[in-house]
PDB file of C-alpha atoms and ligand atoms in Angstrom:
ATOM      1  CA  MET A  14      94.618 132.914  69.960  1.00  0.00           C
ATOM      2  CA  ASN A  15      92.029 131.147  72.080  1.00  0.00           C
ATOM      3  CA  ILE A  16      92.618 130.185  75.694  1.00  0.00           C
ATOM      4  CA  VAL A  17      90.418 128.062  77.881  1.00  0.00           C
ATOM      5  CA  PHE A  18      90.912 128.663  81.592  1.00  0.00           C
ATOM      6  CA  TYR A  19      89.933 126.657  84.636  1.00  0.00           C
ATOM      7  CA  ALA A  20      91.341 126.638  88.179  1.00  0.00           C
ATOM      8  CA  ARG A  21      89.661 124.447  90.774  1.00  0.00           C
ATOM      9  CA  GLY A  22      88.975 126.211  94.049  1.00  0.00           C
ATOM     10  CA  GLU A  23      90.208 129.590  92.771  1.00  0.00           C
ATOM     11  CA  ASP A  24      88.295 132.813  92.404  1.00  0.00           C
ATOM     12  CA  PHE A  25      88.091 133.112  88.619  1.00  0.00           C
ATOM     13  CA  SER A  26      87.412 136.846  88.793  1.00  0.00           C
ATOM     14  CA  ASP A  27      90.957 137.315  90.142  1.00  0.00           C
ATOM     15  CA  TRP A  28      92.470 135.476  87.182  1.00  0.00           C
ATOM     16  CA  LEU A  29      90.573 136.490  84.062  1.00  0.00           C
ATOM     17  CA  PRO A  30      91.428 140.237  84.061  1.00  0.00           C
ATOM     18  CA  SER A  31      95.122 139.414  84.602  1.00  0.00           C
ATOM     19  CA  ILE A  32      95.152 136.937  81.727  1.00  0.00           C
ATOM     20  CA  THR A  33      93.596 139.528  79.437  1.00  0.00           C
ATOM     21  CA  GLU A  34      96.122 142.127  80.595  1.00  0.00           C
ATOM     22  CA  VAL A  35      99.216 139.935  80.140  1.00  0.00           C
ATOM     23  CA  LEU A  36      97.972 138.346  76.926  1.00  0.00           C
ATOM     24  CA  PRO A  37      96.111 141.155  75.149  1.00  0.00           C
ATOM     25  CA  GLY A  38      94.278 140.000  72.083  1.00  0.00           C
ATOM     26  CA  ALA A  39      93.748 136.499  73.422  1.00  0.00           C
ATOM     27  CA  ASP A  40      90.164 135.271  73.535  1.00  0.00           C
ATOM     28  CA  CYS A  41      90.241 133.783  77.024  1.00  0.00           C
ATOM     29  CA  ARG A  42      87.151 131.977  78.228  1.00  0.00           C
ATOM     30  CA  LEU A  43      86.294 130.251  81.415  1.00  0.00           C
ATOM     31  CA  TRP A  44      85.748 126.528  80.891  1.00  0.00           C
ATOM     32  CA  SER A  45      82.106 125.585  80.943  1.00  0.00           C
ATOM     33  CA  GLU A  46      80.186 122.600  79.682  1.00  0.00           C
ATOM     34  CA  ALA A  47      77.926 125.043  77.872  1.00  0.00           C
ATOM     35  CA  GLU A  48      80.639 126.539  75.651  1.00  0.00           C
ATOM     36  CA  ALA A  49      79.831 127.229  71.999  1.00  0.00           C
ATOM     37  CA  PRO A  50      80.637 123.909  70.278  1.00  0.00           C
ATOM     38  CA  ASP A  51      82.547 125.555  67.434  1.00  0.00           C
ATOM     39  CA  TRP A  52      84.948 127.399  69.754  1.00  0.00           C
ATOM     40  CA  GLN A  53      88.253 125.540  70.101  1.00  0.00           C
ATOM     41  CA  ALA A  54      91.045 126.650  72.395  1.00  0.00           C
ATOM     42  CA  ASP A  55      94.694 126.720  71.354  1.00  0.00           C
ATOM     43  CA  TYR A  56      95.950 126.598  74.924  1.00  0.00           C
ATOM     44  CA  ALA A  57      94.527 125.415  78.218  1.00  0.00           C
ATOM     45  CA  LEU A  58      95.550 127.289  81.379  1.00  0.00           C
ATOM     46  CA  VAL A  59      94.393 124.976  84.106  1.00  0.00           C
ATOM     47  CA  TRP A  60      94.593 123.848  87.705  1.00  0.00           C
ATOM     48  CA  GLN A  61      93.009 120.462  88.416  1.00  0.00           C
ATOM     49  CA  PRO A  62      90.680 120.651  85.418  1.00  0.00           C
ATOM     50  CA  PRO A  63      87.820 118.267  84.699  1.00  0.00           C
ATOM     51  CA  GLN A  64      88.394 115.507  82.195  1.00  0.00           C
ATOM     52  CA  MET A  65      85.615 116.906  79.998  1.00  0.00           C
ATOM     53  CA  LEU A  66      87.655 119.970  79.142  1.00  0.00           C
ATOM     54  CA  PHE A  67      89.990 117.769  77.096  1.00  0.00           C
ATOM     55  CA  GLU A  68      87.155 115.876  75.461  1.00  0.00           C
ATOM     56  CA  ARG A  69      85.770 119.191  74.257  1.00  0.00           C
ATOM     57  CA  HIS A  70      89.053 120.956  73.285  1.00  0.00           C
ATOM     58  CA  THR A  71      90.812 118.687  70.862  1.00  0.00           C
ATOM     59  CA  GLN A  72      93.157 121.091  69.088  1.00  0.00           C
ATOM     60  CA  LEU A  73      95.320 122.215  71.982  1.00  0.00           C
ATOM     61  CA  LYS A  74      98.949 123.147  71.330  1.00  0.00           C
ATOM     62  CA  GLY A  75      99.857 123.278  75.002  1.00  0.00           C
ATOM     63  CA  ILE A  76      98.397 122.505  78.422  1.00  0.00           C
ATOM     64  CA  ILE A  77      99.767 124.851  81.049  1.00  0.00           C
ATOM     65  CA  ASN A  78      99.419 123.689  84.642  1.00  0.00           C
ATOM     66  CA  LEU A  79      98.896 126.680  86.950  1.00  0.00           C
ATOM     67  CA  GLY A  80     100.917 125.158  89.771  1.00  0.00           C
ATOM     68  CA  ALA A  81     104.107 123.208  90.351  1.00  0.00           C
ATOM     69  CA  GLY A  82     102.606 119.759  90.971  1.00  0.00           C
ATOM     70  CA  VAL A  83     101.161 117.967  87.948  1.00  0.00           C
ATOM     71  CA  ASP A  84      99.989 114.829  89.797  1.00  0.00           C
ATOM     72  CA  LYS A  85      96.245 115.550  89.511  1.00  0.00           C
ATOM     73  CA  LEU A  86      96.535 116.587  85.879  1.00  0.00           C
ATOM     74  CA  LEU A  87      98.559 113.545  84.822  1.00  0.00           C
ATOM     75  CA  ALA A  88      96.095 111.291  86.617  1.00  0.00           C
ATOM     76  CA  LEU A  89      93.311 112.270  84.178  1.00  0.00           C
ATOM     77  CA  PRO A  90      92.785 109.278  81.885  1.00  0.00           C
ATOM     78  CA  GLY A  91      91.721 111.488  78.976  1.00  0.00           C
ATOM     79  CA  LEU A  92      94.734 113.789  78.995  1.00  0.00           C
ATOM     80  CA  PRO A  93      95.837 114.002  75.346  1.00  0.00           C
ATOM     81  CA  GLU A  94      99.162 112.264  74.898  1.00  0.00           C
ATOM     82  CA  ASP A  95     100.469 114.335  72.027  1.00  0.00           C
ATOM     83  CA  VAL A  96     100.066 117.778  73.622  1.00  0.00           C
ATOM     84  CA  PRO A  97     102.950 119.107  75.756  1.00  0.00           C
ATOM     85  CA  VAL A  98     102.138 119.607  79.426  1.00  0.00           C
ATOM     86  CA  LEU A  99     103.956 122.596  80.889  1.00  0.00           C
ATOM     87  CA  LYS A 100     104.140 123.424  84.558  1.00  0.00           C
ATOM     88  CA  LEU A 101     105.052 126.449  86.619  1.00  0.00           C
ATOM     89  CA  ARG A 102     108.709 126.379  87.546  1.00  0.00           C
ATOM     90  CA  ASP A 103     109.200 128.445  90.702  1.00  0.00           C
ATOM     91  CA  ALA A 104     107.099 131.408  89.466  1.00  0.00           C
ATOM     92  CA  GLY A 105     107.434 133.157  92.833  1.00  0.00           C
ATOM     93  CA  MET A 106     106.719 130.027  94.886  1.00  0.00           C
ATOM     94  CA  ALA A 107     110.300 129.535  96.166  1.00  0.00           C
ATOM     95  CA  THR A 108     110.078 132.726  98.220  1.00  0.00           C
ATOM     96  CA  TRP A 109     106.884 131.651  99.999  1.00  0.00           C
ATOM     97  CA  MET A 110     108.268 128.160 100.411  1.00  0.00           C
ATOM     98  CA  THR A 111     111.506 129.406 101.979  1.00  0.00           C
ATOM     99  CA  ASP A 112     109.545 131.546 104.459  1.00  0.00           C
ATOM    100  CA  TYR A 113     107.406 128.580 105.433  1.00  0.00           C
ATOM    101  CA  ILE A 114     110.393 126.283 105.941  1.00  0.00           C
ATOM    102  CA  ARG A 115     112.285 128.948 107.893  1.00  0.00           C
ATOM    103  CA  TYR A 116     109.308 129.204 110.232  1.00  0.00           C
ATOM    104  CA  GLY A 117     109.397 125.442 110.879  1.00  0.00           C
ATOM    105  CA  LEU A 118     113.156 125.426 111.298  1.00  0.00           C
ATOM    106  CA  LEU A 119     113.034 128.240 113.829  1.00  0.00           C
ATOM    107  CA  HIS A 120     110.069 126.752 115.659  1.00  0.00           C
ATOM    108  CA  PHE A 121     111.978 123.594 116.508  1.00  0.00           C
ATOM    109  CA  SER A 122     115.615 124.760 116.500  1.00  0.00           C
ATOM    110  CA  ARG A 123     114.895 127.741 118.773  1.00  0.00           C
ATOM    111  CA  ASP A 124     112.756 125.570 121.081  1.00  0.00           C
ATOM    112  CA  PHE A 125     109.458 127.350 120.464  1.00  0.00           C
ATOM    113  CA  ASP A 126     107.845 123.920 120.689  1.00  0.00           C
ATOM    114  CA  ALA A 127     109.230 123.544 124.229  1.00  0.00           C
ATOM    115  CA  TYR A 128     108.272 127.117 125.167  1.00  0.00           C
ATOM    116  CA  GLN A 129     104.702 126.556 123.999  1.00  0.00           C
ATOM    117  CA  ARG A 130     104.422 123.549 126.284  1.00  0.00           C
ATOM    118  CA  GLN A 131     106.033 125.489 129.123  1.00  0.00           C
ATOM    119  CA  GLN A 132     103.675 128.418 128.671  1.00  0.00           C
ATOM    120  CA  ARG A 133     100.662 126.148 129.073  1.00  0.00           C
ATOM    121  CA  ARG A 134     102.059 125.164 132.487  1.00  0.00           C
ATOM    122  CA  SER A 135     103.250 128.722 133.392  1.00  0.00           C
ATOM    123  CA  VAL A 136     106.861 127.511 133.407  1.00  0.00           C
ATOM    124  CA  TRP A 137     109.781 129.937 132.901  1.00  0.00           C
ATOM    125  CA  GLN A 138     112.710 127.798 131.768  1.00  0.00           C
ATOM    126  CA  PRO A 139     115.266 129.140 129.276  1.00  0.00           C
ATOM    127  CA  GLU A 140     116.932 126.570 126.999  1.00  0.00           C
ATOM    128  CA  ASN A 141     120.422 126.792 125.487  1.00  0.00           C
ATOM    129  CA  ILE A 142     120.478 127.964 121.887  1.00  0.00           C
ATOM    130  CA  ASP A 143     121.966 125.515 119.371  1.00  0.00           C
ATOM    131  CA  ALA A 144     124.196 126.678 116.537  1.00  0.00           C
ATOM    132  CA  ARG A 145     122.492 126.655 113.146  1.00  0.00           C
ATOM    133  CA  THR A 146     125.014 124.047 112.040  1.00  0.00           C
ATOM    134  CA  ASP A 147     123.555 121.697 114.689  1.00  0.00           C
ATOM    135  CA  TRP A 148     120.411 121.618 112.542  1.00  0.00           C
ATOM    136  CA  PRO A 149     121.553 120.224 109.189  1.00  0.00           C
ATOM    137  CA  VAL A 150     118.786 120.442 106.619  1.00  0.00           C
ATOM    138  CA  GLY A 151     118.176 117.779 103.970  1.00  0.00           C
ATOM    139  CA  ILE A 152     115.969 118.699 101.036  1.00  0.00           C
ATOM    140  CA  LEU A 153     114.288 115.895  99.134  1.00  0.00           C
ATOM    141  CA  GLY A 154     113.563 117.170  95.638  1.00  0.00           C
ATOM    142  CA  MET A 155     115.927 119.705  94.081  1.00  0.00           C
ATOM    143  CA  GLY A 156     113.817 121.099  91.272  1.00  0.00           C
ATOM    144  CA  ALA A 157     113.322 124.815  90.656  1.00  0.00           C
ATOM    145  CA  ILE A 158     111.819 125.394  94.103  1.00  0.00           C
ATOM    146  CA  GLY A 159     114.002 122.933  96.064  1.00  0.00           C
ATOM    147  CA  SER A 160     117.246 124.337  94.643  1.00  0.00           C
ATOM    148  CA  GLU A 161     116.267 127.892  95.453  1.00  0.00           C
ATOM    149  CA  VAL A 162     115.142 127.009  98.985  1.00  0.00           C
ATOM    150  CA  ALA A 163     118.430 125.136  99.505  1.00  0.00           C
ATOM    151  CA  ARG A 164     120.484 128.090  98.329  1.00  0.00           C
ATOM    152  CA  ARG A 165     118.661 130.519 100.589  1.00  0.00           C
ATOM    153  CA  LEU A 166     118.886 128.325 103.689  1.00  0.00           C
ATOM    154  CA  SER A 167     122.575 127.803 103.037  1.00  0.00           C
ATOM    155  CA  ASP A 168     122.961 131.601 102.833  1.00  0.00           C
ATOM    156  CA  ASP A 169     121.195 131.766 106.212  1.00  0.00           C
ATOM    157  CA  GLY A 170     124.037 129.702 107.700  1.00  0.00           C
ATOM    158  CA  TYR A 171     122.468 126.226 107.822  1.00  0.00           C
ATOM    159  CA  THR A 172     124.285 123.169 106.533  1.00  0.00           C
ATOM    160  CA  VAL A 173     122.138 122.124 103.583  1.00  0.00           C
ATOM    161  CA  ARG A 174     122.141 118.935 101.547  1.00  0.00           C
ATOM    162  CA  GLY A 175     119.929 118.093  98.630  1.00  0.00           C
ATOM    163  CA  TRP A 176     118.760 114.730  97.366  1.00  0.00           C
ATOM    164  CA  SER A 177     117.445 114.289  93.861  1.00  0.00           C
ATOM    165  CA  ARG A 178     117.306 111.777  91.043  1.00  0.00           C
ATOM    166  CA  THR A 179     120.258 113.352  89.272  1.00  0.00           C
ATOM    167  CA  GLU A 180     123.081 115.410  90.714  1.00  0.00           C
ATOM    168  CA  LYS A 181     122.418 119.160  91.142  1.00  0.00           C
ATOM    169  CA  GLN A 182     124.942 121.985  91.396  1.00  0.00           C
ATOM    170  CA  VAL A 183     123.816 124.588  93.904  1.00  0.00           C
ATOM    171  CA  ALA A 184     126.438 126.827  95.531  1.00  0.00           C
ATOM    172  CA  GLY A 185     127.054 125.832  99.150  1.00  0.00           C
ATOM    173  CA  VAL A 186     124.762 122.795  98.946  1.00  0.00           C
ATOM    174  CA  GLU A 187     125.994 119.205  98.937  1.00  0.00           C
ATOM    175  CA  SER A 188     124.266 117.108  96.301  1.00  0.00           C
ATOM    176  CA  TYR A 189     123.224 113.469  96.811  1.00  0.00           C
ATOM    177  CA  ALA A 190     121.781 111.668  93.825  1.00  0.00           C
ATOM    178  CA  GLY A 191     119.877 108.449  93.371  1.00  0.00           C
ATOM    179  CA  GLU A 192     118.702 105.639  95.603  1.00  0.00           C
ATOM    180  CA  GLU A 193     122.209 104.525  96.507  1.00  0.00           C
ATOM    181  CA  ALA A 194     122.964 107.934  98.079  1.00  0.00           C
ATOM    182  CA  LEU A 195     119.749 108.156 100.106  1.00  0.00           C
ATOM    183  CA  SER A 196     121.050 106.536 103.318  1.00  0.00           C
ATOM    184  CA  ALA A 197     124.164 108.717 103.464  1.00  0.00           C
ATOM    185  CA  PHE A 198     121.944 111.765 102.958  1.00  0.00           C
ATOM    186  CA  LEU A 199     119.472 110.755 105.682  1.00  0.00           C
ATOM    187  CA  GLN A 200     122.175 109.943 108.217  1.00  0.00           C
ATOM    188  CA  ARG A 201     123.388 113.559 107.988  1.00  0.00           C
ATOM    189  CA  THR A 202     119.927 115.145 108.102  1.00  0.00           C
ATOM    190  CA  ARG A 203     118.148 116.566 111.136  1.00  0.00           C
ATOM    191  CA  VAL A 204     115.489 118.579 109.315  1.00  0.00           C
ATOM    192  CA  LEU A 205     114.026 116.584 106.460  1.00  0.00           C
ATOM    193  CA  VAL A 206     112.178 118.833 104.024  1.00  0.00           C
ATOM    194  CA  ASN A 207     110.088 117.056 101.421  1.00  0.00           C
ATOM    195  CA  LEU A 208     109.666 118.956  98.177  1.00  0.00           C
ATOM    196  CA  LEU A 209     109.227 115.915  95.959  1.00  0.00           C
ATOM    197  CA  PRO A 210     106.230 115.676  93.673  1.00  0.00           C
ATOM    198  CA  SER A 211     103.882 112.723  93.932  1.00  0.00           C
ATOM    199  CA  SER A 212     104.690 110.091  91.325  1.00  0.00           C
ATOM    200  CA  GLN A 213     104.953 106.328  91.051  1.00  0.00           C
ATOM    201  CA  HIS A 214     108.636 106.747  92.050  1.00  0.00           C
ATOM    202  CA  THR A 215     108.069 108.875  95.161  1.00  0.00           C
ATOM    203  CA  GLN A 216     104.838 107.651  96.759  1.00  0.00           C
ATOM    204  CA  GLY A 217     105.567 106.277 100.237  1.00  0.00           C
ATOM    205  CA  LEU A 218     109.277 107.050  99.872  1.00  0.00           C
ATOM    206  CA  VAL A 219     109.481 108.620 103.336  1.00  0.00           C
ATOM    207  CA  ASN A 220     108.630 105.444 105.243  1.00  0.00           C
ATOM    208  CA  GLY A 221     109.607 104.062 108.651  1.00  0.00           C
ATOM    209  CA  LYS A 222     113.013 102.936 107.392  1.00  0.00           C
ATOM    210  CA  VAL A 223     113.795 106.395 106.074  1.00  0.00           C
ATOM    211  CA  LEU A 224     112.674 108.112 109.276  1.00  0.00           C
ATOM    212  CA  GLU A 225     114.806 105.771 111.377  1.00  0.00           C
ATOM    213  CA  GLN A 226     117.962 106.863 109.600  1.00  0.00           C
ATOM    214  CA  LEU A 227     117.614 110.559 110.400  1.00  0.00           C
ATOM    215  CA  LEU A 228     119.753 112.138 113.116  1.00  0.00           C
ATOM    216  CA  PRO A 229     118.286 112.016 116.641  1.00  0.00           C
ATOM    217  CA  ASN A 230     115.576 114.597 117.454  1.00  0.00           C
ATOM    218  CA  ALA A 231     114.815 115.072 113.798  1.00  0.00           C
ATOM    219  CA  VAL A 232     112.010 117.112 112.317  1.00  0.00           C
ATOM    220  CA  VAL A 233     109.998 116.474 109.147  1.00  0.00           C
ATOM    221  CA  ILE A 234     108.644 119.360 107.102  1.00  0.00           C
ATOM    222  CA  ASN A 235     106.365 118.218 104.284  1.00  0.00           C
ATOM    223  CA  VAL A 236     105.588 120.846 101.691  1.00  0.00           C
ATOM    224  CA  GLY A 237     105.716 118.638  98.582  1.00  0.00           C
ATOM    225  CA  ARG A 238     102.912 116.130  98.438  1.00  0.00           C
ATOM    226  CA  GLY A 239     101.232 114.101 101.161  1.00  0.00           C
ATOM    227  CA  GLU A 240     101.547 110.799  99.282  1.00  0.00           C
ATOM    228  CA  VAL A 241     105.339 110.908  99.552  1.00  0.00           C
ATOM    229  CA  VAL A 242     105.213 110.416 103.330  1.00  0.00           C
ATOM    230  CA  ASP A 243     103.914 107.192 104.857  1.00  0.00           C
ATOM    231  CA  SER A 244     101.494 108.707 107.403  1.00  0.00           C
ATOM    232  CA  PRO A 245     101.219 105.739 109.820  1.00  0.00           C
ATOM    233  CA  ALA A 246     105.045 105.536 109.992  1.00  0.00           C
ATOM    234  CA  LEU A 247     105.269 109.272 110.620  1.00  0.00           C
ATOM    235  CA  ILE A 248     102.612 109.146 113.337  1.00  0.00           C
ATOM    236  CA  ASP A 249     104.359 106.217 114.981  1.00  0.00           C
ATOM    237  CA  ALA A 250     107.752 108.004 114.991  1.00  0.00           C
ATOM    238  CA  LEU A 251     106.154 111.146 116.406  1.00  0.00           C
ATOM    239  CA  ARG A 252     104.308 109.213 119.113  1.00  0.00           C
ATOM    240  CA  LYS A 253     107.471 107.401 120.152  1.00  0.00           C
ATOM    241  CA  GLN A 254     109.310 110.744 120.074  1.00  0.00           C
ATOM    242  CA  ARG A 255     111.808 109.215 117.705  1.00  0.00           C
ATOM    243  CA  LEU A 256     111.067 112.430 115.843  1.00  0.00           C
ATOM    244  CA  ARG A 257     110.981 115.724 117.676  1.00  0.00           C
ATOM    245  CA  GLY A 258     108.213 117.122 115.533  1.00  0.00           C
ATOM    246  CA  ALA A 259     106.678 117.700 112.148  1.00  0.00           C
ATOM    247  CA  MET A 260     105.284 120.611 110.176  1.00  0.00           C
ATOM    248  CA  LEU A 261     102.844 119.422 107.551  1.00  0.00           C
ATOM    249  CA  ASP A 262     101.208 121.423 104.791  1.00  0.00           C
ATOM    250  CA  VAL A 263     100.161 118.605 102.458  1.00  0.00           C
ATOM    251  CA  PHE A 264      98.303 115.353 102.995  1.00  0.00           C
ATOM    252  CA  GLU A 265      97.308 112.326 100.991  1.00  0.00           C
ATOM    253  CA  TYR A 266      93.668 113.351 101.311  1.00  0.00           C
ATOM    254  CA  GLU A 267      92.883 117.023 101.636  1.00  0.00           C
ATOM    255  CA  PRO A 268      91.317 118.429 103.707  1.00  0.00           C
ATOM    256  CA  LEU A 269      92.955 116.279 106.387  1.00  0.00           C
ATOM    257  CA  SER A 270      90.286 114.050 107.862  1.00  0.00           C
ATOM    258  CA  GLN A 271      88.694 115.174 111.134  1.00  0.00           C
ATOM    259  CA  ASP A 272      89.690 111.958 112.851  1.00  0.00           C
ATOM    260  CA  SER A 273      93.404 112.102 111.959  1.00  0.00           C
ATOM    261  CA  PRO A 274      95.493 111.725 115.132  1.00  0.00           C
ATOM    262  CA  LEU A 275      97.854 114.362 113.706  1.00  0.00           C
ATOM    263  CA  TRP A 276      95.456 117.170 114.666  1.00  0.00           C
ATOM    264  CA  SER A 277      95.903 116.680 118.378  1.00  0.00           C
ATOM    265  CA  MET A 278      99.629 115.872 118.542  1.00  0.00           C
ATOM    266  CA  ASP A 279     101.456 118.644 120.346  1.00  0.00           C
ATOM    267  CA  ASN A 280     104.657 118.137 118.345  1.00  0.00           C
ATOM    268  CA  VAL A 281     102.877 118.673 115.015  1.00  0.00           C
ATOM    269  CA  ILE A 282     102.036 121.883 113.176  1.00  0.00           C
ATOM    270  CA  ILE A 283      99.333 121.526 110.532  1.00  0.00           C
ATOM    271  CA  THR A 284      98.564 124.052 107.810  1.00  0.00           C
ATOM    272  CA  PRO A 285      95.991 123.733 104.988  1.00  0.00           C
ATOM    273  CA  HIS A 286      98.213 123.533 101.873  1.00  0.00           C
ATOM    274  CA  ILE A 287      99.198 127.200 101.975  1.00  0.00           C
ATOM    275  CA  ALA A 288     103.001 126.997 102.016  1.00  0.00           C
ATOM    276  CA  ALA A 289     103.487 128.465  98.543  1.00  0.00           C
ATOM    277  CA  PRO A 290     100.408 129.812  96.798  1.00  0.00           C
ATOM    278  CA  THR A 291     100.576 130.478  93.076  1.00  0.00           C
ATOM    279  CA  SER A 292     101.126 134.138  92.281  1.00  0.00           C
ATOM    280  CA  ILE A 293      98.591 134.934  89.569  1.00  0.00           C
ATOM    281  CA  ARG A 294     100.816 137.486  87.891  1.00  0.00           C
ATOM    282  CA  ASP A 295     103.931 135.264  87.890  1.00  0.00           C
ATOM    283  CA  ALA A 296     101.912 132.281  86.679  1.00  0.00           C
ATOM    284  CA  ILE A 297     100.463 134.155  83.735  1.00  0.00           C
ATOM    285  CA  GLU A 298     103.824 135.689  82.822  1.00  0.00           C
ATOM    286  CA  GLN A 299     105.286 132.181  82.694  1.00  0.00           C
ATOM    287  CA  ALA A 300     102.316 130.915  80.675  1.00  0.00           C
ATOM    288  CA  LYS A 301     102.926 133.772  78.245  1.00  0.00           C
ATOM    289  CA  GLU A 302     106.542 132.689  77.781  1.00  0.00           C
ATOM    290  CA  TYR A 303     105.452 129.117  77.077  1.00  0.00           C
ATOM    291  CA  ILE A 304     102.815 130.242  74.575  1.00  0.00           C
ATOM    292  CA  HIS A 305     105.280 132.552  72.887  1.00  0.00           C
ATOM    293  CA  ALA A 306     107.891 129.778  72.553  1.00  0.00           C
ATOM    294  CA  ILE A 307     105.393 127.242  71.209  1.00  0.00           C
ATOM    295  CA  GLY A 308     104.076 129.842  68.741  1.00  0.00           C
ATOM    296  CA  LEU A 309     107.621 130.355  67.433  1.00  0.00           C
ATOM    297  CA  GLY A 310     108.336 126.639  67.340  1.00  0.00           C
ATOM    298  CA  LEU A 311     111.059 127.019  70.004  1.00  0.00           C
ATOM    299  CA  PRO A 312     111.812 124.171  72.427  1.00  0.00           C
ATOM    300  CA  VAL A 313     109.937 124.230  75.737  1.00  0.00           C
ATOM    301  CA  LYS A 314     110.670 122.206  78.863  1.00  0.00           C
ATOM    302  CA  ALA A 315     107.637 119.960  78.930  1.00  0.00           C
ATOM    303  CA  VAL A 316     106.731 117.712  81.848  1.00  0.00           C
ATOM    304  CA  ASP A 317     108.160 114.205  81.600  1.00  0.00           C
ATOM    305  CA  ARG A 318     105.004 112.172  82.156  1.00  0.00           C
ATOM    306  CA  THR A 319     106.900 109.068  83.281  1.00  0.00           C
ATOM    307  CA  LEU A 320     108.876 110.968  85.901  1.00  0.00           C
ATOM    308  CA  GLY A 321     105.841 113.018  86.916  1.00  0.00           C
ATOM    309  CA  TYR A 322     107.451 116.482  86.854  1.00  0.00           C
TER     310      TYR A 322
HETATM  311  C1  GLV B 412     100.764 123.457  94.781  1.00  0.00           C
HETATM  312  O1  GLV B 412     100.573 122.529  95.499  1.00  0.00           O
HETATM  313  C2  GLV B 412     101.386 123.361  93.497  1.00  0.00           C
HETATM  314  O2  GLV B 412     101.625 122.233  93.055  1.00  0.00           O
HETATM  315  O3  GLV B 412     101.665 124.390  92.880  1.00  0.00           O
END
């Protein structure tokens, strides 16, 4: 079995030995324009690969995306239409994601934002502590990661609601499905967590109208994709203190531009797309399962290219 590997921005030397270990016997090669022309891969293990990889490898049986979001991959005009695209589903990311979101929740709900401002002015002023139930969490996007995050936050004692295209059953979590349920969901949400992928259906979904419907003193945590949130509307709501704050890990253009006003807003926490890194080991184990299933002709859950996940 031949595997072509490419992961933009990653240290390849971390990946290649693990691939060889988990998939012994596979001839795994790093993508390069200078590959032997007669060498054809059966599978592509890729993160944000160049278009040329698919022009060169024309006999692929599966394209495995080494991350949860497939937006960059699906945007490639030369992506072969007849080859299943498979993506990582959780693969260890839900744990990192939950930690990240817990940090944001605690930062605002336990008034660390206020204490930071007080510290700068040498002010000693204790605030009352709210109950966790005063901070209802609404999760946009209840896929593998969203559902697991929702379950864990509910176990922590928060009131958690999830919004997704179709109804989802997660113990302790109230499910809202479809456009018609969005307003009811927003009106009960104080911490809006975006875990939606970027697609034609989700881009700009979190706009001014959506932000207006959140409970007073709301917080936005964006860990899905930057394109889902309308940045000018978010900045406006933060400036007017219609929102208490935001914690942002993803942006429409990354790195976030030097002149973005978000950098200097004291109610905003910015991180450089680190909320849930891909675990190499988990990713390759999942790739192995996909390859195994395809090899046996078993059904695999391929990405729906129209939905974008
Ligand atoms: C990270 O952003 C991913 O999509 O896995």
